[in-house]
CSV table of C-alpha atoms in Angstrom, one decimal:
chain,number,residue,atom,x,y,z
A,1,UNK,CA,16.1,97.4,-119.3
A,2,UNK,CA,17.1,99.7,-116.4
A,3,UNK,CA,16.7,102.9,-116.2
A,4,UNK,CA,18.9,105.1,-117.1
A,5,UNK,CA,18.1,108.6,-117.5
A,6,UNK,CA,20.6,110.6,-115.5
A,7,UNK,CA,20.0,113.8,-116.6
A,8,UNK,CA,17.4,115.2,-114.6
A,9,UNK,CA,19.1,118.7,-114.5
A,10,UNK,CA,18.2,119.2,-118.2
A,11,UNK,CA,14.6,118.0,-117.9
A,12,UNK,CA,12.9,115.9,-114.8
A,13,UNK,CA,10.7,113.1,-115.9
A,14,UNK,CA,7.0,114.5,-115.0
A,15,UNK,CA,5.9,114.0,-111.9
A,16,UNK,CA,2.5,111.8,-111.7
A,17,UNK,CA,0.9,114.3,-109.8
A,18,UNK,CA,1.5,116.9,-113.0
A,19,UNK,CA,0.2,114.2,-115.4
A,20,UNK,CA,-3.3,114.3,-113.1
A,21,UNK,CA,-3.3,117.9,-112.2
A,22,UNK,CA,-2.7,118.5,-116.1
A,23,UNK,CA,-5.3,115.9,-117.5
A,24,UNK,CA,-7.8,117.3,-114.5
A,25,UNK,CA,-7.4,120.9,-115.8
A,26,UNK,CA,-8.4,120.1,-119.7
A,27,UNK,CA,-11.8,119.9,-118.8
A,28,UNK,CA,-12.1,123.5,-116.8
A,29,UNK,CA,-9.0,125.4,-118.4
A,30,UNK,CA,-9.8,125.7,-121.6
A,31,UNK,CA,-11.0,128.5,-122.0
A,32,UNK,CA,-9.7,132.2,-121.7
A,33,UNK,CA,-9.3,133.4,-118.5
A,34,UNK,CA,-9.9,137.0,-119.0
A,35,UNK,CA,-13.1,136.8,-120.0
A,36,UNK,CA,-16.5,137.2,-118.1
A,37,UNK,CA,-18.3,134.3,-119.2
A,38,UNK,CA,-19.0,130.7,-116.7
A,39,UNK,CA,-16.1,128.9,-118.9
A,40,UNK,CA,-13.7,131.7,-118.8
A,41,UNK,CA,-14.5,132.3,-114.9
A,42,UNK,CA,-13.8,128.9,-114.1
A,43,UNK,CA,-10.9,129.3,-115.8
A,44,UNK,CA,-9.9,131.8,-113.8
A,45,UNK,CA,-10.4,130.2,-110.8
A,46,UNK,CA,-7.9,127.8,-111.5
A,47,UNK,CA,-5.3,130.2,-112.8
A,48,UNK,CA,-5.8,131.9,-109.6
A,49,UNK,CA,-5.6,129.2,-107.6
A,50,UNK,CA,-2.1,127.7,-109.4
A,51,UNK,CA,-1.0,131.1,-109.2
A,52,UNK,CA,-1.8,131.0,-104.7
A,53,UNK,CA,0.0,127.2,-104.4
A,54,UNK,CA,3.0,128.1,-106.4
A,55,UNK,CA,3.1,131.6,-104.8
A,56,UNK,CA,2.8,129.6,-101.2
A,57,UNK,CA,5.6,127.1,-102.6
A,58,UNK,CA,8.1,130.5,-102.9
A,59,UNK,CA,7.3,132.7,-100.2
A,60,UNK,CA,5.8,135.4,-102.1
A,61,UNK,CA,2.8,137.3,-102.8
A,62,UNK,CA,0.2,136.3,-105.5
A,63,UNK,CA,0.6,139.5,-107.7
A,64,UNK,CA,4.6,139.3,-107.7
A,65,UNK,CA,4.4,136.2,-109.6
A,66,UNK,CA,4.3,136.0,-113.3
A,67,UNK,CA,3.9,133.1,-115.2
A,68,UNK,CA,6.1,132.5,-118.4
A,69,UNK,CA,6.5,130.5,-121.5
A,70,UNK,CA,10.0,129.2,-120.3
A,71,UNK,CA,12.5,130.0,-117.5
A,72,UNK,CA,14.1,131.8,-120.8
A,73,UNK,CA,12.0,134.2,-121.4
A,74,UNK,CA,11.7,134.8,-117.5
A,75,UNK,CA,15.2,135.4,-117.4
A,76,UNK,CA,15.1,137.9,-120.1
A,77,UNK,CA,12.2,139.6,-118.8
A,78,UNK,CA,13.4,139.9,-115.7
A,79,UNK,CA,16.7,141.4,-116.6
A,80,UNK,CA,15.4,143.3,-119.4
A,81,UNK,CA,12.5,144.7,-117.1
A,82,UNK,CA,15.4,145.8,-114.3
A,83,UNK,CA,17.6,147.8,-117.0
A,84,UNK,CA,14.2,149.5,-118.2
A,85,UNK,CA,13.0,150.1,-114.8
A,86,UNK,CA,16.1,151.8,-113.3
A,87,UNK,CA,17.1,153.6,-116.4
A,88,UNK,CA,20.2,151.7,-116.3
A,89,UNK,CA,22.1,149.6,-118.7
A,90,UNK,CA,25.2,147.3,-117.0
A,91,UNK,CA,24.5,144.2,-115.4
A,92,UNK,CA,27.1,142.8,-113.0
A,93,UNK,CA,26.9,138.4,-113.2
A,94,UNK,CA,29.2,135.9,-112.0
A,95,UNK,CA,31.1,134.1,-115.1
A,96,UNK,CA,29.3,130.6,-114.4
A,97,UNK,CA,25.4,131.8,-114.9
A,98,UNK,CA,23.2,129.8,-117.6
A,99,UNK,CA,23.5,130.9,-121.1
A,100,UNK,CA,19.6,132.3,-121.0
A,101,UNK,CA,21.1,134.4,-118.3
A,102,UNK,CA,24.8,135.8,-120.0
A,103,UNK,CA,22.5,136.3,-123.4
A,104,UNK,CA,20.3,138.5,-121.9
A,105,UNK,CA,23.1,140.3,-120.1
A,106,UNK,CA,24.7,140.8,-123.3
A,107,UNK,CA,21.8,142.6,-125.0
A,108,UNK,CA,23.7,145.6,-123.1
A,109,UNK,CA,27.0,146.4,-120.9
A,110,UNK,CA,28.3,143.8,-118.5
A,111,UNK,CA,30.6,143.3,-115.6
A,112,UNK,CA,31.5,139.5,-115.0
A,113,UNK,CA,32.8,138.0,-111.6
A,114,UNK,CA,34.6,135.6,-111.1
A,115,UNK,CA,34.8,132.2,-109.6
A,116,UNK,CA,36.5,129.9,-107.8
A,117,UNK,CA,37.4,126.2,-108.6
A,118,UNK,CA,34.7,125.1,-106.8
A,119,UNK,CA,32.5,127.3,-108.7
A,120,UNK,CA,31.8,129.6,-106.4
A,121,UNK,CA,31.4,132.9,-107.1
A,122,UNK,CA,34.0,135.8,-105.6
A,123,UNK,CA,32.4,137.6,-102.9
A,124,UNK,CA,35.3,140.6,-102.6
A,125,UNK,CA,35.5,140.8,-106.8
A,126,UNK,CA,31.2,141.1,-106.6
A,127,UNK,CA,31.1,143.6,-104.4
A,128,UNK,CA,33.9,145.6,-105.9
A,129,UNK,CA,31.7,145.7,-109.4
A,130,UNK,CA,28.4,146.2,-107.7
A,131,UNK,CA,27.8,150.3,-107.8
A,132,UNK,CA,25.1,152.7,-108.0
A,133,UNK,CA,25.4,152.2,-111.5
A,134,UNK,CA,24.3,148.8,-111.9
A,135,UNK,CA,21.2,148.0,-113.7
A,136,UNK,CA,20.9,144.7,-111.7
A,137,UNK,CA,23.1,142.1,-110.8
A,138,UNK,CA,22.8,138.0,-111.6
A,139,UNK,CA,23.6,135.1,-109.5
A,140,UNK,CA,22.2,132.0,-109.8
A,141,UNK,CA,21.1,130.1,-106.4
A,142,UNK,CA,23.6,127.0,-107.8
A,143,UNK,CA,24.6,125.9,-110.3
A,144,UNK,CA,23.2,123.8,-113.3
A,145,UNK,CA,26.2,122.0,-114.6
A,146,UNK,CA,28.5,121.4,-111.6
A,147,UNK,CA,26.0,122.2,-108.6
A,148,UNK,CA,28.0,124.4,-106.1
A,149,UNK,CA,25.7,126.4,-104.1
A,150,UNK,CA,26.6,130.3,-104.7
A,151,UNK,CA,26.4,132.2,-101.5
A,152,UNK,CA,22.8,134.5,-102.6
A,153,UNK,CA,22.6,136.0,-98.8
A,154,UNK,CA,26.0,137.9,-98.7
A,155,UNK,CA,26.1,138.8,-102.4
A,156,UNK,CA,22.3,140.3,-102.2
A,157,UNK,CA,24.1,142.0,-98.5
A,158,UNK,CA,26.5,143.7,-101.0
A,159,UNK,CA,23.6,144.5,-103.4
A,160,UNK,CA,21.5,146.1,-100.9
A,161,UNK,CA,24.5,148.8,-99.7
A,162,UNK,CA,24.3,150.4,-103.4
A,163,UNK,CA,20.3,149.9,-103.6
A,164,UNK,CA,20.8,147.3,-106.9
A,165,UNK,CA,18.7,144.7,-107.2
A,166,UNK,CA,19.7,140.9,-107.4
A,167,UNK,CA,18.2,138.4,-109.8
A,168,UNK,CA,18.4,135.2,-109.0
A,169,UNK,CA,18.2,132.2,-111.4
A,170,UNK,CA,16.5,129.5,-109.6
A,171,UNK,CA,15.3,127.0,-112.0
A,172,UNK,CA,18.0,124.5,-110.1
A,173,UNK,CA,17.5,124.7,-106.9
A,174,UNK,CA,13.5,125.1,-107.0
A,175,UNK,CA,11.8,122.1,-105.1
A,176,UNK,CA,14.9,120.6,-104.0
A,177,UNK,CA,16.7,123.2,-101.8
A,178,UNK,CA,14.9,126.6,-99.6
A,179,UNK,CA,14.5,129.7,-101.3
A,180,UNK,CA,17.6,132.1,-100.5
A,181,UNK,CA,16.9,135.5,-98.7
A,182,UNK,CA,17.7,138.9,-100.1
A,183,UNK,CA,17.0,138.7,-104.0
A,184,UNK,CA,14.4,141.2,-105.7
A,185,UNK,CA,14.0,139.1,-109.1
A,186,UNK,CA,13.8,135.5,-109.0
A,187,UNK,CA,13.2,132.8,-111.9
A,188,UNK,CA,12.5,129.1,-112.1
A,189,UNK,CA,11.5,126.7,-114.8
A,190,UNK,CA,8.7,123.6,-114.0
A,191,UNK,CA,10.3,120.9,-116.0
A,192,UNK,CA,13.7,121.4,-114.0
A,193,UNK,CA,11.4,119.9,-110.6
A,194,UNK,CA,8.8,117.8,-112.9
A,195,UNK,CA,6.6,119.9,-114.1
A,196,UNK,CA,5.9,120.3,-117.7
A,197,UNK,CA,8.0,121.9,-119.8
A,198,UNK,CA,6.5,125.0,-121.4
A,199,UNK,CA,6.2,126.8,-117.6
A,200,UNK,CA,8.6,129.7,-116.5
A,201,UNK,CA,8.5,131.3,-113.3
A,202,UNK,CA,8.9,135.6,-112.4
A,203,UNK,CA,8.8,136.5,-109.2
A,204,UNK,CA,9.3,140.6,-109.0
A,205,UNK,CA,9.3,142.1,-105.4
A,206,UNK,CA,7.1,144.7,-104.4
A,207,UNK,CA,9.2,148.2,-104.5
A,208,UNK,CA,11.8,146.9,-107.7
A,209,UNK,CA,12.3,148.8,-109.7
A,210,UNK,CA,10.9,147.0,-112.8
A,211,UNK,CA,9.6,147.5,-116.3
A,212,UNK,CA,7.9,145.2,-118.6
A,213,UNK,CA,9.4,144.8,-121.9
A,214,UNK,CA,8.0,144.8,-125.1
A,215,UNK,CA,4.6,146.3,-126.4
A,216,UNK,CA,2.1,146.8,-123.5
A,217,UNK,CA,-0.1,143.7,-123.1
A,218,UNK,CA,-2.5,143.0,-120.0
A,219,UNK,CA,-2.1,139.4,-120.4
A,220,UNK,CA,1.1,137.4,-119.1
A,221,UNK,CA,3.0,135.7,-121.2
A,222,UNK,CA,2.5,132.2,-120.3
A,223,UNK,CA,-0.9,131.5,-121.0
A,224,UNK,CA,-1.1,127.4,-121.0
A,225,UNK,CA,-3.8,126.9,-118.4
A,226,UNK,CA,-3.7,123.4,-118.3
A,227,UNK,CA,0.5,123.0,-117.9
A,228,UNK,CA,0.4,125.8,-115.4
A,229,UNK,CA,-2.0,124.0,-113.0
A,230,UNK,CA,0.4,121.1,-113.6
A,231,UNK,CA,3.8,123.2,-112.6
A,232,UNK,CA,1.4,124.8,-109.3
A,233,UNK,CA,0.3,121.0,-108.8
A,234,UNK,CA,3.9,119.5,-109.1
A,235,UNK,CA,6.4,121.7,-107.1
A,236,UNK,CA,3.6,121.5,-104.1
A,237,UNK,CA,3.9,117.4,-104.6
A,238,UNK,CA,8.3,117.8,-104.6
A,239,UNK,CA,8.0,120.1,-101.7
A,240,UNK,CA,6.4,117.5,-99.7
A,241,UNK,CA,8.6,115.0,-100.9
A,242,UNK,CA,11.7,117.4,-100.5
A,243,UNK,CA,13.5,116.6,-97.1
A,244,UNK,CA,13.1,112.7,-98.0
A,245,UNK,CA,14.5,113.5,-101.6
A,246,UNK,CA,17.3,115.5,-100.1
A,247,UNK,CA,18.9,112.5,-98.0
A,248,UNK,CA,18.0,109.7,-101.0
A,249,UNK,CA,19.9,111.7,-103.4
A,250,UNK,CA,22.7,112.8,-101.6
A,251,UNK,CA,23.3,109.3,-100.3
A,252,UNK,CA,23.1,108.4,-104.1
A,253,UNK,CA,25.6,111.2,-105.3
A,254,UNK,CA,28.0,110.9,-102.6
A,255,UNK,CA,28.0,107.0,-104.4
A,256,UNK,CA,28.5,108.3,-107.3
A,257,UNK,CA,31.5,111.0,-106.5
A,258,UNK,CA,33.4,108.5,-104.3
A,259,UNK,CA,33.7,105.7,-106.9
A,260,UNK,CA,34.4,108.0,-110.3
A,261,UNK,CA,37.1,108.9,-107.6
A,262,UNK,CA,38.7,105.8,-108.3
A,263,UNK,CA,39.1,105.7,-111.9
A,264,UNK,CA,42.0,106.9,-112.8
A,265,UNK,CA,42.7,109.9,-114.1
A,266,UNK,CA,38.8,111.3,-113.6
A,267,UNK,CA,38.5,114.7,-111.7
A,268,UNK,CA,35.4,115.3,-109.4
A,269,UNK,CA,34.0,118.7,-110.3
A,270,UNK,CA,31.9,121.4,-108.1
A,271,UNK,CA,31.5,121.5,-104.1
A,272,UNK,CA,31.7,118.3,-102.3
A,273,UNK,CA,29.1,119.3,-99.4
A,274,UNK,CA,27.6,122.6,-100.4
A,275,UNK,CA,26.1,121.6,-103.6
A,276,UNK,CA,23.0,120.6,-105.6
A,277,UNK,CA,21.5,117.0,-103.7
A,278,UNK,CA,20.9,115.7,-107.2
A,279,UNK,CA,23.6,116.3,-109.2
A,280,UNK,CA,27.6,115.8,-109.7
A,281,UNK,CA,29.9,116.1,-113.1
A,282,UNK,CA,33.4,114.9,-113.2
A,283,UNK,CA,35.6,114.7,-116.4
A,284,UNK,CA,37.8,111.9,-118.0
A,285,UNK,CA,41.2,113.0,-119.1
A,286,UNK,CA,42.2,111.4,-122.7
A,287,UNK,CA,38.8,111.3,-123.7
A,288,UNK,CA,36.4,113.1,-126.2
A,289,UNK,CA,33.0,114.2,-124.8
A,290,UNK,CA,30.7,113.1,-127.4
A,291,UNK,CA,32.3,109.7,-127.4
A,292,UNK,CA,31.7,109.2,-124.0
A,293,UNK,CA,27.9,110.3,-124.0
A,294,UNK,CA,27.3,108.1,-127.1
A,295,UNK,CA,29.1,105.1,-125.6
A,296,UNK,CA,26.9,105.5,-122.4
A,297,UNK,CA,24.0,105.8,-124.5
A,298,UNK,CA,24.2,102.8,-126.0
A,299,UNK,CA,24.6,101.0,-122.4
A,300,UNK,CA,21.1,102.4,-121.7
A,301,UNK,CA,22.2,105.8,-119.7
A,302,UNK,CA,21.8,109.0,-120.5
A,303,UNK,CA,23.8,111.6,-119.3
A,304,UNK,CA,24.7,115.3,-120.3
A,305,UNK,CA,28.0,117.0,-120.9
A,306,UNK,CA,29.9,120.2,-120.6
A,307,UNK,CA,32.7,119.0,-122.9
A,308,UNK,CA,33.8,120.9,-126.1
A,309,UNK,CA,32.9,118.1,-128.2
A,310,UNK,CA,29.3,117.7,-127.5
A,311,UNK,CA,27.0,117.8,-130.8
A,312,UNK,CA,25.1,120.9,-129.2
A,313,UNK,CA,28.3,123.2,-129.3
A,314,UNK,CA,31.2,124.0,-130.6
A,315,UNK,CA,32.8,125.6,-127.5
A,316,UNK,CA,34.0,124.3,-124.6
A,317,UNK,CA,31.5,125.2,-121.3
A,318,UNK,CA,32.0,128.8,-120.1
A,319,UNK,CA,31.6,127.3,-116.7
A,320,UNK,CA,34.4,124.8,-116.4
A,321,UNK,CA,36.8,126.8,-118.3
A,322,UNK,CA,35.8,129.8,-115.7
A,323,UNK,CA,36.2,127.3,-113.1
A,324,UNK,CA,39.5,126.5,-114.9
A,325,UNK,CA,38.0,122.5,-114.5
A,326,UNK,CA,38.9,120.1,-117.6
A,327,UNK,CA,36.3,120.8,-119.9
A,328,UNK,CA,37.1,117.7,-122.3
A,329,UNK,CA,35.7,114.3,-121.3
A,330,UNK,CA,33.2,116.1,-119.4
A,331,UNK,CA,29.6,113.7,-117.8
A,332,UNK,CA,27.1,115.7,-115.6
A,333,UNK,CA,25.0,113.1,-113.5
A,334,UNK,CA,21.6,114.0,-112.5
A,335,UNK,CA,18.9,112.1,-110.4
A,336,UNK,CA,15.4,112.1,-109.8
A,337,UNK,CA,12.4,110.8,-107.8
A,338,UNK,CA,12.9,108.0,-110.1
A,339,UNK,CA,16.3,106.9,-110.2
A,340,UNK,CA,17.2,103.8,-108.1
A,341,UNK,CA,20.3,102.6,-106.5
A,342,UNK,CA,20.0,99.7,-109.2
A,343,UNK,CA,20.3,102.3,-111.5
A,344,UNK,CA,23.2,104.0,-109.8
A,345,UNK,CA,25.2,100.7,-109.4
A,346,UNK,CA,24.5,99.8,-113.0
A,347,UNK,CA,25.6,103.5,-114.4
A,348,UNK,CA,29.2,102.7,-111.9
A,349,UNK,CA,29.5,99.1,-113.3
A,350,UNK,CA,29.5,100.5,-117.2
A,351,UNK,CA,31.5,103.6,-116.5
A,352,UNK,CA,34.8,102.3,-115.9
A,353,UNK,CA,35.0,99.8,-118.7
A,354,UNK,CA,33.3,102.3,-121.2
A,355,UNK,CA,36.3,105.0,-119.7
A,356,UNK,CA,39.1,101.9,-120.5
A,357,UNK,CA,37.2,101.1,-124.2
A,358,UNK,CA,37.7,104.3,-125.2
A,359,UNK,CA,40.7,105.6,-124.0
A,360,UNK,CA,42.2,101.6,-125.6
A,361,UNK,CA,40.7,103.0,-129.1
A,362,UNK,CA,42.7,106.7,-128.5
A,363,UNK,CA,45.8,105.1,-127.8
A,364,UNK,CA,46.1,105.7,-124.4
């Protein structure tokens, strides 16, 4: 059978040089780092040396990176730690950023901007709600269900001329596109680039602001040695791979978006050019969302969905509806370092007639 998992954006298949670096780091990373002992100090080493690659991957310095137990619990952290840090409670985010993101958020005041339908987020309604008063404000690098690019250089611009910080969710973009200039927090999550899930990223800048939550503990919060050497291991692997990546996906996406095109009634969602090189969603009018994902499971692909009739919600995706984009019939599409044009031609060849079985069984 071909493969068809398309939905890298939730979770990338693990990249081989993960599985080694992983397996590798059983025999040395076992035990705890912080102690003094030879085991714990080889330990050590390796936790520093993950800790050096993936700080060389960002751009950063060593000691601004934290690792986490999941780009989750970095996002909360790193919002959390902001509010605590500047004594300060609203957060100003655009209406399209991850749930982890909008749940933190809401632990306290909030200012949401919007977007365009493109996604994108509203540069003159952002700076109008940034103020001395903000805590810190949220904008993802792109995003993870329609994959518009958000402009993180002009918003941080705005940021900067009331001395707020800017968090950036980047579990997207990380290994696929640059790191954008001008944030102060920044988070990322190894299974979205093919790592192993389990491995968040927090970067905080020297000179924010920024408080650790919670009781005091010396120890970071992710503390799997072994799937931490994996995430250093992996994202410096899709680095190198990154530029050749970049042209095979787009090339497979721009496929993708020009046929759906041509089925009638389907609406291509997010930025055409300034968007994710992996990804692309488009919704099918007349049709129900789980439906759809369950009839292109059984053909052998797997896809995810905004829709409001998905079995993992019972609303309709903030992000469409802020995008004021169908959310009913709703397929994201997402590639990876596995994902052939066999598979791409096979996923186009079974859409169209599952799209006419289904709409033939509504009625329509």
């Amino acid at each position: 059978m071909r493969s068809g998992y398309l939905d890298a954006a939730s979770s990338a298949p693990l990249h081989p040089v993960a599985r080694e670096a992983w397996a590798a780091a059983l025999t040395d990373g076992w035990a705890d780092p912080a102690r003094l002992y030879t085991q714990a100090r080889r330990a050590r080493q390796l936790l520093d040396a993950a800790r050096a690659t993936t700080a060389d991957c960002l751009g950063v310095r060593p000691d601004e990176l934290t690792f986490c137990a999941s780009g989750t619990q970095a996002a909360h952290l790193a919002i959390e730690g902001a509010r605590r840090g500047r004594k300060r409670e609203s957060v100003t985010h655009s209406a399209v950023e991850h749930s982890a993101v909008l749940h933190a958020a809401a632990l306290g005041p909030t200012v949401e901007v919007p977007v365009d339908r493109l996604g994108r987020v509203d540069l003159a309604a952002w700076t109008a709600a940034i103020s001395p008063e903000t805590a810190v404000a949220a904008l993802m690098s792109a995003n993870h269900e329609v994959g518009t690019v958000q402009p993180v250089a002009d918003a941080a611009a705005a940021c900067a001329a009331h001395g707020v910080p800017l968090y950036v969710d980047a579990a997207q973009s990380l290994g696929r596109l640059p790191v954008p200039p001008g944030w102060s927090l920044l988070t990322g999550s190894a299974h979205k680039w093919g790592g192993p899930p389990g491995v968040g990223l927090l970067v905080v800048r020297k000179g924010t602001r920024w408080r650790r939550p919670g009781p005091a503990d010396e120890r970071e919060p992710g503390r799997d040695l072994p799937s931490i050497v994996a995430a250093a291991a992996s994202l410096r692997a899709v680095l190198a791979e990154a530029e050749a990546e970049d042209a095979r996906l787009r090339a497979l996406v721009g496929r993708i978006r020009d046929s759906v095109a041509k089925i009638p009634d389907v609406e291509v969602i997010g930025d055409p050019d300034d968007r994710l090189p992996h990804l692309v969603t488009f919704s099918c009018l007349y049709i129900d969302g789980e439906a759809l994902l369950h009839a292109l499971d059984r053909r052998g692909y797997a896809v995810s969905s905004g829709s409001s009739c998905t079995s993992s919600t019972l609303h309709p995706s903030h992000v469409l509806v802020a995008m004021g984009a169908l959310s009913h019939g709703n397929v994201r599409v997402s590639l990876h370092r596995e994902t052939t044009p066999d598979d791409v031609d096979g996923f186009l060849a079974a859409l169209p007639e599952v799209v006419a079985a289904l709409r033939k069984e509504a009625g329509v």
